């Protein structure tokens, strides 16, 4: 593919002397589903508002389709936003809400009517034209907010935690709705969430942010399986993160036991962080394990058992398995080489600062 549709170049933004975005660089391809993922306050909404034109960066440029649009007002940009708090106009009917932007643009009546019908169909609310906002459920109101944004035929839709107010079941339904909608419209989505599962389900590219920095950008599989640092590993799912020594290529020592892995290029006898997902730990007979431990906790989670296995040095391993081992049982820990992920330890205090700080 050619050049990206959107390019953020060296974006810096402070509020009241506090740096919120620090030299942020991000490019988004046409037709992508990109998700900005990170904890509260990391700068997701600010990034989206800068793309949308609601906020001006202190430094840096916003490039859209090769043009510098940094100083262009929102209504001149080929994008539309569904805000974190979707403000529908409660004194207007559903069709008036959807028509709002088109009326401002002085579109003909028949055109607007067609567009409303089309948009309501897309969000599965056929025939809701004359309902009042108050008579709709939260999920339906959310759909109207999305319909209102798509009637303007944007090339990019910016969605800021659009499902945040919905309960789990409805949120999952709406996730599939949004994926379908994106495919039908064939446009670019930039989506903001702090929900890692939502990001993994929906996106083709995830941008993990923390404290105004991009920590890692990649496909869901890449982010989940190959986290580049402890922050990403911890944020993107439950993980065992243990200190280790990279003995040599493809061999790592954890608590004096040697595990074969597939990683290379970390040097010899180098301190590293090792990430092992709970579902990648195989519990076996003690004599068959690379390490041993005692089961100290057991919870049934529906699909799997969640167990805590404490090894002699006191480390508590989180294990997910469909096999159940009772509390008090001695077990062996086995991990396939492929399921061991090696990460460099943070090299400086600066890097430490953007790591885990809870
Ligand atoms: N207009 C503003 N004035 C002052 N500070 C602001 C303003 N907007 C954002 N901030 C601050 O910038 C930081 C990043 O805010 P932002 O809204 O981008 O976070 P976020 O990642 O969207 O968080 P959340 O998940 O809670 O929505 C926060 O510390 C916030 O208080
Ligand atoms: Mg936000």
mmCIF file of C-alpha atoms and ligand atoms in Angstrom:
data_model
loop_
_atom_site.group_PDB
_atom_site.id
_atom_site.type_symbol
_atom_site.label_atom_id
_atom_site.label_comp_id
_atom_site.label_asym_id
_atom_site.label_seq_id
_atom_site.Cartn_x
_atom_site.Cartn_y
_atom_site.Cartn_z
ATOM 1 C CA UNK A 1 0.000 0.000 0.000
ATOM 2 C CA UNK A 2 1.015 3.591 -0.572
ATOM 3 C CA UNK A 3 1.205 6.356 1.957
ATOM 4 C CA UNK A 4 -0.909 6.249 5.091
ATOM 5 C CA UNK A 5 -4.237 8.093 5.192
ATOM 6 C CA UNK A 6 -3.461 9.783 8.499
ATOM 7 C CA UNK A 7 -0.066 10.641 9.855
ATOM 8 C CA UNK A 8 0.610 12.188 13.244
ATOM 9 C CA UNK A 9 4.105 13.620 13.219
ATOM 10 C CA UNK A 10 5.954 14.491 16.419
ATOM 11 C CA UNK A 11 2.806 15.567 18.240
ATOM 12 C CA UNK A 12 3.366 17.242 21.595
ATOM 13 C CA UNK A 13 0.568 18.513 23.829
ATOM 14 C CA UNK A 14 0.561 19.954 27.338
ATOM 15 C CA UNK A 15 -2.269 21.129 29.536
ATOM 16 C CA UNK A 16 -1.423 23.621 32.290
ATOM 17 C CA UNK A 17 2.268 22.806 32.040
ATOM 18 C CA UNK A 18 1.751 19.038 32.227
ATOM 19 C CA UNK A 19 2.888 17.058 29.196
ATOM 20 C CA UNK A 20 0.057 14.805 28.016
ATOM 21 C CA UNK A 21 1.456 13.693 24.649
ATOM 22 C CA UNK A 22 5.207 13.571 24.162
ATOM 23 C CA UNK A 23 6.503 13.434 20.580
ATOM 24 C CA UNK A 24 3.811 11.048 19.410
ATOM 25 C CA UNK A 25 4.115 9.501 15.944
ATOM 26 C CA UNK A 26 1.327 7.419 14.477
ATOM 27 C CA UNK A 27 0.285 6.448 10.983
ATOM 28 C CA UNK A 28 -3.059 4.945 9.996
ATOM 29 C CA UNK A 29 -3.716 3.212 6.704
ATOM 30 C CA UNK A 30 -6.887 3.704 4.702
ATOM 31 C CA UNK A 31 -9.580 1.199 5.702
ATOM 32 C CA UNK A 32 -7.793 0.171 8.898
ATOM 33 C CA UNK A 33 -9.480 -0.501 12.233
ATOM 34 C CA UNK A 34 -7.003 1.064 14.612
ATOM 35 C CA UNK A 35 -7.593 1.019 18.359
ATOM 36 C CA UNK A 36 -5.890 3.292 20.865
ATOM 37 C CA UNK A 37 -5.689 1.265 24.061
ATOM 38 C CA UNK A 38 -4.382 2.389 27.424
ATOM 39 C CA UNK A 39 -5.241 3.201 31.021
ATOM 40 C CA UNK A 40 -7.328 6.201 32.031
ATOM 41 C CA UNK A 41 -5.532 9.487 31.492
ATOM 42 C CA UNK A 42 -2.881 8.166 29.099
ATOM 43 C CA UNK A 43 -3.887 10.587 26.347
ATOM 44 C CA UNK A 44 -6.264 8.568 24.145
ATOM 45 C CA UNK A 45 -9.043 11.163 23.938
ATOM 46 C CA UNK A 46 -6.504 13.959 23.474
ATOM 47 C CA UNK A 47 -4.964 12.084 20.524
ATOM 48 C CA UNK A 48 -8.408 11.570 18.988
ATOM 49 C CA UNK A 49 -9.366 15.213 19.521
ATOM 50 C CA UNK A 50 -6.179 16.306 17.772
ATOM 51 C CA UNK A 51 -7.006 14.070 14.800
ATOM 52 C CA UNK A 52 -10.570 15.416 14.806
ATOM 53 C CA UNK A 53 -9.430 19.030 15.011
ATOM 54 C CA UNK A 54 -10.993 19.789 18.400
ATOM 55 C CA UNK A 55 -7.589 20.299 19.941
ATOM 56 C CA UNK A 56 -4.495 21.910 18.465
ATOM 57 C CA UNK A 57 -1.114 20.277 19.199
ATOM 58 C CA UNK A 58 1.624 22.452 20.734
ATOM 59 C CA UNK A 59 4.051 20.995 18.241
ATOM 60 C CA UNK A 60 3.874 18.563 15.355
ATOM 61 C CA UNK A 61 1.610 18.031 12.391
ATOM 62 C CA UNK A 62 -1.534 16.169 11.453
ATOM 63 C CA UNK A 63 -1.325 14.928 7.862
ATOM 64 C CA UNK A 64 -4.458 13.674 6.091
ATOM 65 C CA UNK A 65 -4.097 12.119 2.658
ATOM 66 C CA UNK A 66 -0.795 13.945 2.155
ATOM 67 C CA UNK A 67 -2.176 17.364 3.231
ATOM 68 C CA UNK A 68 -1.212 19.180 6.406
ATOM 69 C CA UNK A 69 -4.553 19.698 8.209
ATOM 70 C CA UNK A 70 -3.118 20.708 11.587
ATOM 71 C CA UNK A 71 -4.884 24.075 11.462
ATOM 72 C CA UNK A 72 -8.069 22.982 9.709
ATOM 73 C CA UNK A 73 -11.296 23.228 11.784
ATOM 74 C CA UNK A 74 -13.221 19.987 12.511
ATOM 75 C CA UNK A 75 -16.023 20.632 9.999
ATOM 76 C CA UNK A 76 -13.503 20.958 7.159
ATOM 77 C CA UNK A 77 -11.988 17.538 7.870
ATOM 78 C CA UNK A 78 -13.208 14.355 6.181
ATOM 79 C CA UNK A 79 -13.885 12.670 9.470
ATOM 80 C CA UNK A 80 -16.615 12.425 12.059
ATOM 81 C CA UNK A 81 -16.492 11.733 15.747
ATOM 82 C CA UNK A 82 -18.600 9.696 18.131
ATOM 83 C CA UNK A 83 -17.665 11.206 21.474
ATOM 84 C CA UNK A 84 -16.950 9.523 24.799
ATOM 85 C CA UNK A 85 -20.151 11.081 26.126
ATOM 86 C CA UNK A 86 -22.531 10.791 23.198
ATOM 87 C CA UNK A 87 -24.689 13.866 23.513
ATOM 88 C CA UNK A 88 -27.931 13.353 21.634
ATOM 89 C CA UNK A 89 -30.322 16.308 21.591
ATOM 90 C CA UNK A 90 -33.142 15.174 23.863
ATOM 91 C CA UNK A 91 -35.588 17.825 22.634
ATOM 92 C CA UNK A 92 -35.325 16.493 19.066
ATOM 93 C CA UNK A 93 -36.713 13.339 17.496
ATOM 94 C CA UNK A 94 -34.400 10.597 16.275
ATOM 95 C CA UNK A 95 -34.602 11.745 12.662
ATOM 96 C CA UNK A 96 -33.907 15.351 13.682
ATOM 97 C CA UNK A 97 -30.869 14.181 15.614
ATOM 98 C CA UNK A 98 -29.512 12.303 12.626
ATOM 99 C CA UNK A 99 -30.339 15.112 10.197
ATOM 100 C CA UNK A 100 -28.654 17.794 12.264
ATOM 101 C CA UNK A 101 -25.307 17.876 10.469
ATOM 102 C CA UNK A 102 -26.890 17.550 7.028
ATOM 103 C CA UNK A 103 -29.274 20.461 7.669
ATOM 104 C CA UNK A 104 -26.340 22.674 8.607
ATOM 105 C CA UNK A 105 -24.818 21.750 5.266
ATOM 106 C CA UNK A 106 -28.093 22.774 3.549
ATOM 107 C CA UNK A 107 -28.678 19.407 1.922
ATOM 108 C CA UNK A 108 -32.042 18.975 0.113
ATOM 109 C CA UNK A 109 -34.951 17.517 2.103
ATOM 110 C CA UNK A 110 -35.335 14.375 -0.009
ATOM 111 C CA UNK A 111 -31.622 13.657 0.268
ATOM 112 C CA UNK A 112 -31.750 14.009 4.050
ATOM 113 C CA UNK A 113 -34.779 11.728 4.293
ATOM 114 C CA UNK A 114 -33.035 9.040 2.258
ATOM 115 C CA UNK A 115 -29.906 9.345 4.342
ATOM 116 C CA UNK A 116 -31.807 8.994 7.617
ATOM 117 C CA UNK A 117 -33.499 5.851 6.358
ATOM 118 C CA UNK A 118 -30.208 4.408 5.160
ATOM 119 C CA UNK A 119 -28.395 5.212 8.423
ATOM 120 C CA UNK A 120 -31.175 3.741 10.596
ATOM 121 C CA UNK A 121 -31.093 0.578 8.524
ATOM 122 C CA UNK A 122 -27.326 0.314 8.938
ATOM 123 C CA UNK A 123 -27.583 0.490 12.725
ATOM 124 C CA UNK A 124 -30.565 -1.902 12.780
ATOM 125 C CA UNK A 125 -33.125 0.667 13.917
ATOM 126 C CA UNK A 126 -35.438 0.712 10.923
ATOM 127 C CA UNK A 127 -38.572 2.774 11.511
ATOM 128 C CA UNK A 128 -37.327 4.640 14.593
ATOM 129 C CA UNK A 129 -37.491 8.068 12.872
ATOM 130 C CA UNK A 130 -40.127 9.632 15.101
ATOM 131 C CA UNK A 131 -39.211 8.147 18.452
ATOM 132 C CA UNK A 132 -37.925 10.403 21.219
ATOM 133 C CA UNK A 133 -34.407 10.017 22.579
ATOM 134 C CA UNK A 134 -35.717 9.267 26.082
ATOM 135 C CA UNK A 135 -37.717 6.295 24.821
ATOM 136 C CA UNK A 136 -34.568 4.476 23.627
ATOM 137 C CA UNK A 137 -32.331 2.139 25.609
ATOM 138 C CA UNK A 138 -28.666 2.969 26.134
ATOM 139 C CA UNK A 139 -27.611 0.688 23.309
ATOM 140 C CA UNK A 140 -30.166 2.174 20.948
ATOM 141 C CA UNK A 141 -29.057 5.698 21.811
ATOM 142 C CA UNK A 142 -25.508 4.624 21.057
ATOM 143 C CA UNK A 143 -26.583 3.394 17.642
ATOM 144 C CA UNK A 144 -28.247 6.743 16.937
ATOM 145 C CA UNK A 145 -25.031 8.548 17.868
ATOM 146 C CA UNK A 146 -23.228 6.369 15.331
ATOM 147 C CA UNK A 147 -25.949 6.876 12.692
ATOM 148 C CA UNK A 148 -25.628 10.619 13.203
ATOM 149 C CA UNK A 149 -21.913 10.407 12.473
ATOM 150 C CA UNK A 150 -22.101 8.177 9.397
ATOM 151 C CA UNK A 151 -24.742 10.164 7.442
ATOM 152 C CA UNK A 152 -22.016 12.702 6.749
ATOM 153 C CA UNK A 153 -20.133 10.038 4.780
ATOM 154 C CA UNK A 154 -16.816 10.572 6.548
ATOM 155 C CA UNK A 155 -13.707 8.824 5.271
ATOM 156 C CA UNK A 156 -12.719 8.240 8.870
ATOM 157 C CA UNK A 157 -14.877 7.629 11.910
ATOM 158 C CA UNK A 158 -13.356 8.502 15.281
ATOM 159 C CA UNK A 159 -14.984 6.577 18.112
ATOM 160 C CA UNK A 160 -14.135 7.452 21.698
ATOM 161 C CA UNK A 161 -15.175 4.607 24.032
ATOM 162 C CA UNK A 162 -18.543 4.414 22.270
ATOM 163 C CA UNK A 163 -19.600 1.315 24.206
ATOM 164 C CA UNK A 164 -18.310 2.380 27.609
ATOM 165 C CA UNK A 165 -21.767 3.013 29.078
ATOM 166 C CA UNK A 166 -23.253 -0.322 28.022
ATOM 167 C CA UNK A 167 -23.459 -3.537 30.011
ATOM 168 C CA UNK A 168 -21.254 -6.474 29.048
ATOM 169 C CA UNK A 169 -23.718 -8.455 26.932
ATOM 170 C CA UNK A 170 -24.890 -5.441 24.963
ATOM 171 C CA UNK A 171 -21.312 -4.287 24.549
ATOM 172 C CA UNK A 172 -20.372 -7.597 22.962
ATOM 173 C CA UNK A 173 -23.339 -7.423 20.590
ATOM 174 C CA UNK A 174 -22.426 -3.886 19.622
ATOM 175 C CA UNK A 175 -18.799 -4.899 19.002
ATOM 176 C CA UNK A 176 -19.974 -7.238 16.261
ATOM 177 C CA UNK A 177 -22.371 -4.580 14.960
ATOM 178 C CA UNK A 178 -19.531 -2.104 14.653
ATOM 179 C CA UNK A 179 -17.288 -4.557 12.823
ATOM 180 C CA UNK A 180 -20.130 -5.289 10.391
ATOM 181 C CA UNK A 181 -20.809 -1.595 9.972
ATOM 182 C CA UNK A 182 -17.185 -0.854 9.229
ATOM 183 C CA UNK A 183 -17.045 -3.573 6.600
ATOM 184 C CA UNK A 184 -20.255 -2.339 4.971
ATOM 185 C CA UNK A 185 -19.128 1.267 4.892
ATOM 186 C CA UNK A 186 -15.570 0.469 3.844
ATOM 187 C CA UNK A 187 -14.115 3.369 5.818
ATOM 188 C CA UNK A 188 -11.323 3.840 8.348
ATOM 189 C CA UNK A 189 -12.112 3.502 12.063
ATOM 190 C CA UNK A 190 -9.990 4.959 14.832
ATOM 191 C CA UNK A 191 -11.357 3.586 18.063
ATOM 192 C CA UNK A 192 -10.528 4.360 21.662
ATOM 193 C CA UNK A 193 -10.981 1.983 24.556
ATOM 194 C CA UNK A 194 -9.354 0.997 27.818
ATOM 195 C CA UNK A 195 -10.815 -2.500 27.517
ATOM 196 C CA UNK A 196 -8.141 -4.896 26.275
ATOM 197 C CA UNK A 197 -10.601 -7.606 25.258
ATOM 198 C CA UNK A 198 -12.549 -5.149 23.157
ATOM 199 C CA UNK A 199 -9.341 -4.020 21.466
ATOM 200 C CA UNK A 200 -8.285 -7.602 20.740
ATOM 201 C CA UNK A 201 -11.709 -8.518 19.327
ATOM 202 C CA UNK A 202 -12.284 -5.561 17.071
ATOM 203 C CA UNK A 203 -9.083 -4.090 15.714
ATOM 204 C CA UNK A 204 -6.625 -4.971 13.011
ATOM 205 C CA UNK A 205 -4.056 -2.697 14.652
ATOM 206 C CA UNK A 206 -3.705 -1.911 18.356
ATOM 207 C CA UNK A 207 -1.758 1.070 19.656
ATOM 208 C CA UNK A 208 -0.928 0.542 23.326
ATOM 209 C CA UNK A 209 -0.423 3.875 25.095
ATOM 210 C CA UNK A 210 0.792 4.794 28.546
ATOM 211 C CA UNK A 211 1.437 8.250 29.955
ATOM 212 C CA UNK A 212 1.432 9.945 26.576
ATOM 213 C CA UNK A 213 3.783 7.482 24.904
ATOM 214 C CA UNK A 214 3.084 4.735 22.415
ATOM 215 C CA UNK A 215 4.361 1.555 24.053
ATOM 216 C CA UNK A 216 3.741 -0.803 21.167
ATOM 217 C CA UNK A 217 1.805 -0.885 17.927
ATOM 218 C CA UNK A 218 0.873 -4.052 16.074
ATOM 219 C CA UNK A 219 -1.772 -6.636 15.252
ATOM 220 C CA UNK A 220 -3.776 -8.088 18.162
ATOM 221 C CA UNK A 221 -1.861 -11.376 17.817
ATOM 222 C CA UNK A 222 1.454 -9.536 17.812
ATOM 223 C CA UNK A 223 0.591 -7.420 20.861
ATOM 224 C CA UNK A 224 -0.757 -10.401 22.794
ATOM 225 C CA UNK A 225 1.921 -12.926 21.903
ATOM 226 C CA UNK A 226 4.961 -10.695 21.593
ATOM 227 C CA UNK A 227 4.618 -7.865 24.094
ATOM 228 C CA UNK A 228 7.671 -5.647 23.902
ATOM 229 C CA UNK A 229 7.772 -4.713 27.563
ATOM 230 C CA UNK A 230 6.264 -5.539 30.928
ATOM 231 C CA UNK A 231 3.669 -2.759 30.707
ATOM 232 C CA UNK A 232 2.182 -4.130 27.486
ATOM 233 C CA UNK A 233 2.356 -7.714 28.730
ATOM 234 C CA UNK A 234 0.574 -6.804 31.920
ATOM 235 C CA UNK A 235 -1.989 -4.468 30.387
ATOM 236 C CA UNK A 236 -3.039 -6.703 27.507
ATOM 237 C CA UNK A 237 -3.951 -9.691 29.634
ATOM 238 C CA UNK A 238 -3.134 -11.595 32.744
ATOM 239 C CA UNK A 239 0.482 -12.663 32.704
ATOM 240 C CA UNK A 240 3.206 -14.206 34.755
ATOM 241 C CA UNK A 241 6.126 -11.781 34.522
ATOM 242 C CA UNK A 242 9.225 -13.224 36.187
ATOM 243 C CA UNK A 243 12.867 -12.164 36.323
ATOM 244 C CA UNK A 244 15.155 -14.463 34.377
ATOM 245 C CA UNK A 245 18.672 -14.837 33.041
ATOM 246 C CA UNK A 246 19.181 -15.403 29.344
ATOM 247 C CA UNK A 247 21.897 -18.065 29.557
ATOM 248 C CA UNK A 248 22.450 -18.025 25.819
ATOM 249 C CA UNK A 249 20.283 -18.012 22.695
ATOM 250 C CA UNK A 250 17.177 -20.185 23.193
ATOM 251 C CA UNK A 251 17.859 -20.943 26.860
ATOM 252 C CA UNK A 252 16.554 -18.969 29.826
ATOM 253 C CA UNK A 253 16.983 -19.592 33.547
ATOM 254 C CA UNK A 254 14.043 -18.921 35.842
ATOM 255 C CA UNK A 255 14.436 -19.576 39.585
ATOM 256 C CA UNK A 256 17.521 -21.754 38.891
ATOM 257 C CA UNK A 257 15.674 -23.932 36.399
ATOM 258 C CA UNK A 258 16.517 -23.854 32.707
ATOM 259 C CA UNK A 259 13.744 -23.485 30.121
ATOM 260 C CA UNK A 260 14.271 -23.908 26.402
ATOM 261 C CA UNK A 261 12.780 -20.967 24.491
ATOM 262 C CA UNK A 262 12.878 -19.650 20.922
ATOM 263 C CA UNK A 263 14.225 -16.131 21.544
ATOM 264 C CA UNK A 264 17.672 -15.065 20.392
ATOM 265 C CA UNK A 265 19.904 -12.033 20.469
ATOM 266 C CA UNK A 266 19.667 -11.110 24.164
ATOM 267 C CA UNK A 267 23.351 -11.944 24.797
ATOM 268 C CA UNK A 268 24.726 -14.400 27.336
ATOM 269 C CA UNK A 269 23.926 -14.387 31.044
ATOM 270 C CA UNK A 270 21.820 -11.267 30.534
ATOM 271 C CA UNK A 271 19.057 -10.302 32.989
ATOM 272 C CA UNK A 272 15.662 -10.293 31.241
ATOM 273 C CA UNK A 273 11.966 -10.312 32.018
ATOM 274 C CA UNK A 274 10.114 -13.462 31.070
ATOM 275 C CA UNK A 275 6.410 -13.455 30.213
ATOM 276 C CA UNK A 276 4.344 -16.619 30.378
ATOM 277 C CA UNK A 277 0.583 -16.501 29.877
ATOM 278 C CA UNK A 278 -1.561 -18.398 32.422
ATOM 279 C CA UNK A 279 -3.028 -20.603 29.676
ATOM 280 C CA UNK A 280 0.459 -21.580 28.461
ATOM 281 C CA UNK A 281 1.509 -23.284 31.667
ATOM 282 C CA UNK A 282 1.054 -27.049 31.598
ATOM 283 C CA UNK A 283 0.677 -28.631 35.001
ATOM 284 C CA UNK A 284 2.270 -32.086 35.022
ATOM 285 C CA UNK A 285 3.570 -34.617 37.533
ATOM 286 C CA UNK A 286 6.255 -33.031 39.771
ATOM 287 C CA UNK A 287 9.103 -35.130 38.341
ATOM 288 C CA UNK A 288 8.135 -34.120 34.791
ATOM 289 C CA UNK A 289 8.125 -30.386 35.477
ATOM 290 C CA UNK A 290 10.969 -27.945 34.857
ATOM 291 C CA UNK A 291 9.914 -26.304 38.114
ATOM 292 C CA UNK A 292 7.657 -27.554 40.872
ATOM 293 C CA UNK A 293 5.096 -25.888 43.067
ATOM 294 C CA UNK A 294 2.099 -26.415 45.286
ATOM 295 C CA UNK A 295 -1.438 -25.439 44.272
ATOM 296 C CA UNK A 296 -2.446 -22.686 46.706
ATOM 297 C CA UNK A 297 -5.689 -21.421 45.131
ATOM 298 C CA UNK A 298 -8.364 -22.847 42.894
ATOM 299 C CA UNK A 299 -11.350 -21.123 41.284
ATOM 300 C CA UNK A 300 -13.743 -22.520 38.699
ATOM 301 C CA UNK A 301 -14.196 -19.894 35.964
ATOM 302 C CA UNK A 302 -16.692 -21.598 33.713
ATOM 303 C CA UNK A 303 -14.486 -22.369 30.708
ATOM 304 C CA UNK A 304 -11.375 -23.188 32.722
ATOM 305 C CA UNK A 305 -9.976 -23.518 36.230
ATOM 306 C CA UNK A 306 -7.872 -20.697 37.549
ATOM 307 C CA UNK A 307 -5.137 -21.906 39.867
ATOM 308 C CA UNK A 308 -2.345 -20.309 41.781
ATOM 309 C CA UNK A 309 0.777 -22.436 42.059
ATOM 310 C CA UNK A 310 3.403 -21.297 44.540
ATOM 311 C CA UNK A 311 6.954 -22.386 43.810
ATOM 312 C CA UNK A 312 9.524 -22.971 46.609
ATOM 313 C CA UNK A 313 11.049 -19.507 46.144
ATOM 314 C CA UNK A 314 7.623 -18.021 46.876
ATOM 315 C CA UNK A 315 6.606 -16.960 43.338
ATOM 316 C CA UNK A 316 2.887 -17.357 42.690
ATOM 317 C CA UNK A 317 2.175 -18.623 39.180
ATOM 318 C CA UNK A 318 -1.214 -17.908 37.683
ATOM 319 C CA UNK A 319 -2.401 -20.936 35.729
ATOM 320 C CA UNK A 320 -5.479 -21.432 33.523
ATOM 321 C CA UNK A 321 -6.300 -25.001 32.654
ATOM 322 C CA UNK A 322 -9.232 -27.228 31.849
ATOM 323 C CA UNK A 323 -7.618 -29.816 34.149
ATOM 324 C CA UNK A 324 -8.215 -29.348 37.841
ATOM 325 C CA UNK A 325 -5.543 -29.802 40.505
ATOM 326 C CA UNK A 326 -6.763 -29.477 44.111
ATOM 327 C CA UNK A 327 -5.291 -27.078 46.647
ATOM 328 C CA UNK A 328 -2.315 -28.645 48.429
ATOM 329 C CA UNK A 329 -1.255 -30.837 45.520
ATOM 330 C CA UNK A 330 2.369 -30.791 44.419
ATOM 331 C CA UNK A 331 2.651 -30.211 40.661
ATOM 332 C CA UNK A 332 5.298 -29.771 37.991
ATOM 333 C CA UNK A 333 5.380 -26.720 35.723
ATOM 334 C CA UNK A 334 6.080 -27.260 32.058
ATOM 335 C CA UNK A 335 6.066 -24.599 29.334
ATOM 336 C CA UNK A 336 6.540 -25.146 25.601
ATOM 337 C CA UNK A 337 9.527 -23.183 24.240
ATOM 338 C CA UNK A 338 7.250 -21.254 21.888
ATOM 339 C CA UNK A 339 5.104 -20.003 24.784
ATOM 340 C CA UNK A 340 7.985 -18.323 26.576
ATOM 341 C CA UNK A 341 8.366 -14.647 25.732
ATOM 342 C CA UNK A 342 11.626 -12.858 26.567
ATOM 343 C CA UNK A 343 11.753 -9.078 27.053
ATOM 344 C CA UNK A 344 14.596 -6.711 27.745
ATOM 345 C CA UNK A 345 14.555 -5.258 31.216
ATOM 346 C CA UNK A 346 13.930 -1.498 31.195
ATOM 347 C CA UNK A 347 17.389 0.024 30.653
ATOM 348 C CA UNK A 348 16.960 3.426 32.270
ATOM 349 C CA UNK A 349 14.847 5.118 34.910
ATOM 350 C CA UNK A 350 13.090 6.922 32.085
ATOM 351 C CA UNK A 351 11.942 3.667 30.604
ATOM 352 C CA UNK A 352 11.014 2.430 34.039
ATOM 353 C CA UNK A 353 8.738 5.458 34.366
ATOM 354 C CA UNK A 354 6.636 4.365 31.415
ATOM 355 C CA UNK A 355 6.529 0.785 32.650
ATOM 356 C CA UNK A 356 4.226 -0.651 35.252
ATOM 357 C CA UNK A 357 3.564 1.864 37.973
ATOM 358 C CA UNK A 358 0.585 0.570 39.826
HETATM 359 N N1 LIG B 1 -8.827 20.360 28.424
HETATM 360 C C1 LIG B 1 -7.978 19.870 29.342
HETATM 361 N N2 LIG B 1 -7.445 20.660 30.286
HETATM 362 C C2 LIG B 1 -6.576 20.178 31.199
HETATM 363 N N3 LIG B 1 -6.165 18.897 31.253
HETATM 364 C C3 LIG B 1 -6.658 18.055 30.330
HETATM 365 C C4 LIG B 1 -7.599 18.492 29.330
HETATM 366 N N4 LIG B 1 -7.906 17.433 28.557
HETATM 367 C C5 LIG B 1 -7.204 16.386 29.051
HETATM 368 N N5 LIG B 1 -6.462 16.760 30.106
HETATM 369 C C6 LIG B 1 -5.565 15.880 30.876
HETATM 370 O O1 LIG B 1 -4.751 15.172 29.964
HETATM 371 C C7 LIG B 1 -4.555 13.824 30.381
HETATM 372 C C8 LIG B 1 -4.990 12.887 29.269
HETATM 373 O O2 LIG B 1 -6.390 13.009 29.112
HETATM 374 P P1 LIG B 1 -7.210 12.154 28.050
HETATM 375 O O3 LIG B 1 -8.605 12.621 28.138
HETATM 376 O O4 LIG B 1 -6.533 12.231 26.740
HETATM 377 O O5 LIG B 1 -7.056 10.696 28.650
HETATM 378 P P2 LIG B 1 -7.733 9.315 28.194
HETATM 379 O O6 LIG B 1 -6.628 8.405 27.855
HETATM 380 O O7 LIG B 1 -8.757 9.574 27.177
HETATM 381 O O8 LIG B 1 -8.410 8.818 29.555
HETATM 382 P P3 LIG B 1 -9.849 8.092 29.834
HETATM 383 O O9 LIG B 1 -9.649 6.635 29.561
HETATM 384 O O10 LIG B 1 -10.063 8.353 31.291
HETATM 385 O O11 LIG B 1 -10.867 8.736 28.958
HETATM 386 C C9 LIG B 1 -5.329 13.681 31.665
HETATM 387 O O12 LIG B 1 -4.431 13.811 32.744
HETATM 388 C C10 LIG B 1 -6.319 14.821 31.640
HETATM 389 O O13 LIG B 1 -6.633 15.265 32.942
HETATM 390 MG MG1 LIG B 2 -10.843 9.465 27.162
#
